[in-house]
PDB file of C-alpha atoms in Angstrom:
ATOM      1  CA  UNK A   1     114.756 126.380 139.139  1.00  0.00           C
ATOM      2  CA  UNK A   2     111.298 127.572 139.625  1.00  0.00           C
ATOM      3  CA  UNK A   3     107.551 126.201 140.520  1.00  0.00           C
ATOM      4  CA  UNK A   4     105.751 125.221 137.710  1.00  0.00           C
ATOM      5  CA  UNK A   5     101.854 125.362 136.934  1.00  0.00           C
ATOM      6  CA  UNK A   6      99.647 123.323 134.460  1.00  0.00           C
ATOM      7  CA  UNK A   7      98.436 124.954 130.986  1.00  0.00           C
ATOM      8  CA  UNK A   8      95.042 126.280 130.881  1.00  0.00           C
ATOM      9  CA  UNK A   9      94.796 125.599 135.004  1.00  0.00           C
ATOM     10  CA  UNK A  10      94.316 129.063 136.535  1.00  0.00           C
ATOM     11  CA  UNK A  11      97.620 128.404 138.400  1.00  0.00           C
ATOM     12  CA  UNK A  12      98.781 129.097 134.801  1.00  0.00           C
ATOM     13  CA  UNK A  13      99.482 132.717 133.650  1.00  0.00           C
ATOM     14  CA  UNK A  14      96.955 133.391 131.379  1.00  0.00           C
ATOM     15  CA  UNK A  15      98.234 136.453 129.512  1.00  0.00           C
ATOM     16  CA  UNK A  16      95.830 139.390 129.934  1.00  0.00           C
ATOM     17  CA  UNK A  17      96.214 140.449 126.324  1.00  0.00           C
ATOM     18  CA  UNK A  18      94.104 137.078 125.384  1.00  0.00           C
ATOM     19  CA  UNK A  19      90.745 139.275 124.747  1.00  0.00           C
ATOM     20  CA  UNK A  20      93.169 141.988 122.780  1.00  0.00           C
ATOM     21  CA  UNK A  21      92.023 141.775 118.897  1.00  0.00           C
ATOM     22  CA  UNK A  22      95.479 142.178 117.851  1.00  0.00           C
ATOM     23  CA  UNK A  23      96.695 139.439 120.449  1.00  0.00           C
ATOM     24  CA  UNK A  24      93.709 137.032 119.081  1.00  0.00           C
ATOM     25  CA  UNK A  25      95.274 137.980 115.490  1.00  0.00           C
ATOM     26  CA  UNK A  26      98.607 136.536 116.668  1.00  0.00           C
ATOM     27  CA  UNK A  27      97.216 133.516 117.892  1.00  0.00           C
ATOM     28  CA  UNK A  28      94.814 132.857 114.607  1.00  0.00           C
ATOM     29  CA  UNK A  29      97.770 133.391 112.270  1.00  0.00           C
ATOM     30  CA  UNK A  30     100.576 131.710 114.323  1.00  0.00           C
ATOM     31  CA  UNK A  31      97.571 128.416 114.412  1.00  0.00           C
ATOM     32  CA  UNK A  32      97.428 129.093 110.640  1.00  0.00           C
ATOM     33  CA  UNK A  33     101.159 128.524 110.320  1.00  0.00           C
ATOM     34  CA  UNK A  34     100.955 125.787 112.875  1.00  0.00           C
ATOM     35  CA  UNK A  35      98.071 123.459 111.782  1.00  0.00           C
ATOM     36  CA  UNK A  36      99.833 121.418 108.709  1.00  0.00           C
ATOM     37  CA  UNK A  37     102.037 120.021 111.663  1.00  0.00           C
ATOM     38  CA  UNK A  38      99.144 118.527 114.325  1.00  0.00           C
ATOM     39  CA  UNK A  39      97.318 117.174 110.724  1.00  0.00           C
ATOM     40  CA  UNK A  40      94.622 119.984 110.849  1.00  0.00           C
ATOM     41  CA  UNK A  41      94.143 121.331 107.628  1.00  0.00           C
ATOM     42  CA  UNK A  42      91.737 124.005 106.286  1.00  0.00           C
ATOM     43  CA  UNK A  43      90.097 124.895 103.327  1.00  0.00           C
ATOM     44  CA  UNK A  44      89.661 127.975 103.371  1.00  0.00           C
ATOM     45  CA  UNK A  45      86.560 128.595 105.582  1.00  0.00           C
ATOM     46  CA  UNK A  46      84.460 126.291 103.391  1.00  0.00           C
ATOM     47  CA  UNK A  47      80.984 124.908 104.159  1.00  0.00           C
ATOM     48  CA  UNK A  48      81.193 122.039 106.318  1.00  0.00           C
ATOM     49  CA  UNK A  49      84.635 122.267 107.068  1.00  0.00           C
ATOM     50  CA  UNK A  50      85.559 121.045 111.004  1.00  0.00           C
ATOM     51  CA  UNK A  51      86.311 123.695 113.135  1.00  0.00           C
ATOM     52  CA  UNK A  52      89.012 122.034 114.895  1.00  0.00           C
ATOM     53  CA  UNK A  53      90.899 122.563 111.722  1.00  0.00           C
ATOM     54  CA  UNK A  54      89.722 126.366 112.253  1.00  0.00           C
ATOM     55  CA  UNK A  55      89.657 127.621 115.326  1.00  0.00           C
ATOM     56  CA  UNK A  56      93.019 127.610 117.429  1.00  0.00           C
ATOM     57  CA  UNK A  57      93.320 125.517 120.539  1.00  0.00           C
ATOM     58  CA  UNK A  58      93.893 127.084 123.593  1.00  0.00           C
ATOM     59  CA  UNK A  59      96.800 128.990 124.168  1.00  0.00           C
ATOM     60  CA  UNK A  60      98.440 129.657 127.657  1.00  0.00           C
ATOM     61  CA  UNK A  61     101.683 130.226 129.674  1.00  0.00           C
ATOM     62  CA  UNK A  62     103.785 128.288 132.165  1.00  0.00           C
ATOM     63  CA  UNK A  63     103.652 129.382 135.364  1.00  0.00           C
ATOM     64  CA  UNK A  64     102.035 132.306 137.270  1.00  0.00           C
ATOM     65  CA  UNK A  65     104.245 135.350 136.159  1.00  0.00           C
ATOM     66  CA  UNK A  66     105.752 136.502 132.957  1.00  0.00           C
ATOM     67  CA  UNK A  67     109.699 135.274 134.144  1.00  0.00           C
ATOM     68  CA  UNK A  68     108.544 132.005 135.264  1.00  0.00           C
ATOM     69  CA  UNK A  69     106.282 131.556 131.660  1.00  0.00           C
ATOM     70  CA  UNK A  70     109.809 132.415 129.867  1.00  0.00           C
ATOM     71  CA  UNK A  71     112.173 130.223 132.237  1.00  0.00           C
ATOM     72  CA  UNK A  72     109.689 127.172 132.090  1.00  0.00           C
ATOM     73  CA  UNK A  73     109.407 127.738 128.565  1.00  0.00           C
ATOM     74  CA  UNK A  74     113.098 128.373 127.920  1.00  0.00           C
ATOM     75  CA  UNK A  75     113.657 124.298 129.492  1.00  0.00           C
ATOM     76  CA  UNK A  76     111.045 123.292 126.909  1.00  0.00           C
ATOM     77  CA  UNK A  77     112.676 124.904 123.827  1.00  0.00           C
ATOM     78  CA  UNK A  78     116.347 123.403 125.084  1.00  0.00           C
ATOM     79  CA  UNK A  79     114.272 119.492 125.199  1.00  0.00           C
ATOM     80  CA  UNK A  80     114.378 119.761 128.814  1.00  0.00           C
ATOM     81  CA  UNK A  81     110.521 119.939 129.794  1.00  0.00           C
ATOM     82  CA  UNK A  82     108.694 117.195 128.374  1.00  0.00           C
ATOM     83  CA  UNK A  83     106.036 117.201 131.183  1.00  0.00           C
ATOM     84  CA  UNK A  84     104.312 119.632 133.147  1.00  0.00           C
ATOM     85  CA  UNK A  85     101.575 119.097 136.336  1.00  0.00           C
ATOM     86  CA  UNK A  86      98.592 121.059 137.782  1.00  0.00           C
ATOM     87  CA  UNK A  87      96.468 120.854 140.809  1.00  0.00           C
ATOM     88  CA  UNK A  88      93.096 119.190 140.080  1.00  0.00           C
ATOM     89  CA  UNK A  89      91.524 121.847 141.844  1.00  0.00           C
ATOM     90  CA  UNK A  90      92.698 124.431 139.885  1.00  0.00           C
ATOM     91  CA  UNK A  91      90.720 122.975 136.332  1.00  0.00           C
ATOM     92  CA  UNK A  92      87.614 122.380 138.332  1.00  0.00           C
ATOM     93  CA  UNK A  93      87.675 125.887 139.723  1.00  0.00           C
ATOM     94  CA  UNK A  94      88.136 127.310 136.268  1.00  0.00           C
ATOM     95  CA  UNK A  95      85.906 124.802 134.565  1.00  0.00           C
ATOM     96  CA  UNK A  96      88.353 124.016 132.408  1.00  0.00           C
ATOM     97  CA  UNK A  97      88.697 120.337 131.002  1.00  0.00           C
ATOM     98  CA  UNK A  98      91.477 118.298 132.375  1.00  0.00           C
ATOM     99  CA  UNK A  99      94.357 117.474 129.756  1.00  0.00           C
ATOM    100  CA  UNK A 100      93.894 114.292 128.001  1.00  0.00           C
ATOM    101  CA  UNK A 101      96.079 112.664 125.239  1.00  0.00           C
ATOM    102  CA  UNK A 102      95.715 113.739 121.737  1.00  0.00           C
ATOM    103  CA  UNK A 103      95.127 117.378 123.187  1.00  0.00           C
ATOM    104  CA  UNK A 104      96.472 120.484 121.302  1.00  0.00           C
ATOM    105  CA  UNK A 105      97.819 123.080 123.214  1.00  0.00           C
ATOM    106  CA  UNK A 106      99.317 126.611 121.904  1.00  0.00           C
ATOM    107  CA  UNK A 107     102.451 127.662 124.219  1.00  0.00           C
ATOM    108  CA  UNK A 108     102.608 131.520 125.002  1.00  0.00           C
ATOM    109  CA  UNK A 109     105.691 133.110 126.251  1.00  0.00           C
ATOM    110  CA  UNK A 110     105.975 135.633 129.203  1.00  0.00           C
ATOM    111  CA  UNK A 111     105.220 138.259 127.013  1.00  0.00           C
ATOM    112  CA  UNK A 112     101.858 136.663 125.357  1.00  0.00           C
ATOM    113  CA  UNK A 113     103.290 135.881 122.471  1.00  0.00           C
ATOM    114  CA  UNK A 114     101.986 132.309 120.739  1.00  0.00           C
ATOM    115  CA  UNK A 115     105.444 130.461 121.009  1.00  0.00           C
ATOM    116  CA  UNK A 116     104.940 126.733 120.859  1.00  0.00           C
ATOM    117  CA  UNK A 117     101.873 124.205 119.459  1.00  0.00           C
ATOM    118  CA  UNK A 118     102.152 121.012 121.458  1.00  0.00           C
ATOM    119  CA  UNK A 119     100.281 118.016 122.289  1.00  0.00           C
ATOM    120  CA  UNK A 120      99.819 115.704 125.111  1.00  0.00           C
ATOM    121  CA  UNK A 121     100.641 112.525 124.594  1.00  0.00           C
ATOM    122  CA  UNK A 122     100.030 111.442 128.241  1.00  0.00           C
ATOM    123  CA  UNK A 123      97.708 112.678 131.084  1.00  0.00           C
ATOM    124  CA  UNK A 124      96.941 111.100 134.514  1.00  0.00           C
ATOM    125  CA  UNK A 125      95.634 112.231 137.718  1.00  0.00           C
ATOM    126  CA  UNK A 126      97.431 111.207 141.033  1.00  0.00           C
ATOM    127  CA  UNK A 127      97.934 112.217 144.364  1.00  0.00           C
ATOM    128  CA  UNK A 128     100.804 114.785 145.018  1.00  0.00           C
ATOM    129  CA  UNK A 129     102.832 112.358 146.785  1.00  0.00           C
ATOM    130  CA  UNK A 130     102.399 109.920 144.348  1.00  0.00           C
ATOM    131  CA  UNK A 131     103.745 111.659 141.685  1.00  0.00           C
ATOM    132  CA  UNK A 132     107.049 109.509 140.343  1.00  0.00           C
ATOM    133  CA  UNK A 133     110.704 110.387 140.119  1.00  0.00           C
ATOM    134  CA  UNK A 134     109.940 109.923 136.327  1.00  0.00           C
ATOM    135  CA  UNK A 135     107.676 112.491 135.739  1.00  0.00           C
ATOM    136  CA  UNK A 136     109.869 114.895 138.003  1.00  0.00           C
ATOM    137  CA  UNK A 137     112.514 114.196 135.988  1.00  0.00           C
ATOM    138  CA  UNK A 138     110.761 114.938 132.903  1.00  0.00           C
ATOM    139  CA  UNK A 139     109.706 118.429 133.947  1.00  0.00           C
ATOM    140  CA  UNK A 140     113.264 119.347 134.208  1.00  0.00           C
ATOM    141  CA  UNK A 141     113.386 121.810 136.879  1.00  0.00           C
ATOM    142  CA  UNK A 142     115.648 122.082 139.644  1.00  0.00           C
ATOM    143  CA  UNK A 143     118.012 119.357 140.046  1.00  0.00           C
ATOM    144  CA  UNK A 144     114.971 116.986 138.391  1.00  0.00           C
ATOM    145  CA  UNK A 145     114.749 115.140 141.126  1.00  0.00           C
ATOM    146  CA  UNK A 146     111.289 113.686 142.910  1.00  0.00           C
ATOM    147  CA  UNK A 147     112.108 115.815 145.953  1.00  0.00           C
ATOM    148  CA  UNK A 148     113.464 118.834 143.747  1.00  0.00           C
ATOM    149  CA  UNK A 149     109.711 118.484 142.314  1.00  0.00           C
ATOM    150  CA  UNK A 150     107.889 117.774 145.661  1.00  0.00           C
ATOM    151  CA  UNK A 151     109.576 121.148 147.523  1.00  0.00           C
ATOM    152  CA  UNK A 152     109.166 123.610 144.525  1.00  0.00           C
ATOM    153  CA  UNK A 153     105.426 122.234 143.615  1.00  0.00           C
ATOM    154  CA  UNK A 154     104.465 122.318 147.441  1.00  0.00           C
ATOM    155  CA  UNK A 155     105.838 125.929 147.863  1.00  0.00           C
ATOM    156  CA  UNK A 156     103.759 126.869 144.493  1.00  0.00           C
ATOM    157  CA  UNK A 157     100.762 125.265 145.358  1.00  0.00           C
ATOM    158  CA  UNK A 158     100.613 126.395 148.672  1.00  0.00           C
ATOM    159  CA  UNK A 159     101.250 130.477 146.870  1.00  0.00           C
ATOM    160  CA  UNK A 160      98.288 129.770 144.575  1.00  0.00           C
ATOM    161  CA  UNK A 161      95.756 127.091 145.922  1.00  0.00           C
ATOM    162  CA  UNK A 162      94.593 130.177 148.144  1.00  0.00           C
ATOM    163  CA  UNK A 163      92.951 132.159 145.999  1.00  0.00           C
ATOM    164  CA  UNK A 164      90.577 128.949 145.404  1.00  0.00           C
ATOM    165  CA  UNK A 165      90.061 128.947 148.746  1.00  0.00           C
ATOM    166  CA  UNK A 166      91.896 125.603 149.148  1.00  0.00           C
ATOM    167  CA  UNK A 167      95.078 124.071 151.099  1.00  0.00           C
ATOM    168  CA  UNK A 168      98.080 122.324 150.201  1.00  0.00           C
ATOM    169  CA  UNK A 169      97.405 118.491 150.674  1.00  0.00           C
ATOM    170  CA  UNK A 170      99.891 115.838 149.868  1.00  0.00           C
ATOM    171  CA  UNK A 171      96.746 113.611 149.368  1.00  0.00           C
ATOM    172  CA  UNK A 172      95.136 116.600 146.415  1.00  0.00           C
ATOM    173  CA  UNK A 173      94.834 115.219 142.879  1.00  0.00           C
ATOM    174  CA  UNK A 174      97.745 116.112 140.650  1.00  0.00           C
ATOM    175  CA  UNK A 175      96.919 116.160 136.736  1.00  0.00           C
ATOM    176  CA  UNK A 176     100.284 114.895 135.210  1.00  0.00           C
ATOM    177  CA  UNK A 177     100.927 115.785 131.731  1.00  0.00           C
ATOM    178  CA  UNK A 178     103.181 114.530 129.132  1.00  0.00           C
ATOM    179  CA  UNK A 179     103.613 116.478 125.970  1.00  0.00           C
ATOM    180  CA  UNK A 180     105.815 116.977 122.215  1.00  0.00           C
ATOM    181  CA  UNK A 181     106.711 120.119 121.218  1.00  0.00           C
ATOM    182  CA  UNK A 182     105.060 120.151 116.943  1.00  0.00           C
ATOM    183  CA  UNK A 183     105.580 123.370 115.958  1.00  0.00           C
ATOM    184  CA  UNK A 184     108.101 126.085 117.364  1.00  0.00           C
ATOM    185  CA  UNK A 185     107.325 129.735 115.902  1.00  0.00           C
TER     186      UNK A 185
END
């Protein structure tokens, strides 16, 4: 199986069509349908009303390339991926928020499409080589196992920490995220 990459870290594929009206559209309605099932309900726009009820979460992809979103994603739909990871470095460099539990999250395949509403029901930061044989297992790639996971996430991270002007370190900080599928489109 493939490398994997943390939603909403840049190492994840962030479809370009995200700033699309008709793409935006997708996402609103697919939230709409979504919503009931994370306990978010709306009322029609009125006065007062929360936006988190409102306005979607974000939405991202797996991976850095359109196969690798729908092969990543593919393992989630079959129960297979229950937990994804990300470098550190990547949210900080994006100034993105790191995942925490209770987190919403709107799944996009590798064609941009608004697939998936999860949320995290477990987030940690550790050192790469400190990640556990559990949480290997529960991304579900490869032959799940922690060295399965160590060669394919050193391989990826060593592809993409570059652009950040960063290194491959088995000592970087490792976001570790633990999520349940609550609505599939």
């Amino acid at each position: 199986m493939s490398d994997d990459a943390t939603p909403g870290a840049p190492g994840g594929q962030q479809d370009p069509h995200l700033d699309d009206t008709g793409q935006a559209d997708r996402i609103t309605q697919f939230w709409d349908s979504a919503r009931p099932s994370a306990g978010r309900t709306s009322h029609g726009g009125a006065v007062g009303e929360r936006s988190e009820n409102v306005v979607p979460p974000p939405a991202w992809a797996f991976g850095d390339s359109p196969g690798l979103a729908d092969e990543l994603l593919g393992l989630v739909l079959d129960g297979v991926k229950t937990a994804t990871a990300g470098a550190l470095w990547e949210y900080e460099a994006a100034g993105e928020p790191v995942p925490a539990k209770g987190d919403l999250s709107i799944v996009l395949d590798g064609a941009g499409e608004p697939r998936l509403l999860i949320r995290t029901t477990r987030a940690e930061t550790v050192p790469f080589e400190e990640v556990t044989a559990e949480h290997a297992y529960l991304e579900g790639e490869g032959d799940r196992s922690l060295e399965s996971w160590r060669q394919d996430h050193e391989r990826y991270w060593r592809r993409t920490l570059a652009s950040l002007g960063r290194e491959f370190d088995p000592s970087m900080p490792v976001v570790c995220e633990r999520f349940k599928i609550l609505f599939r489109a």
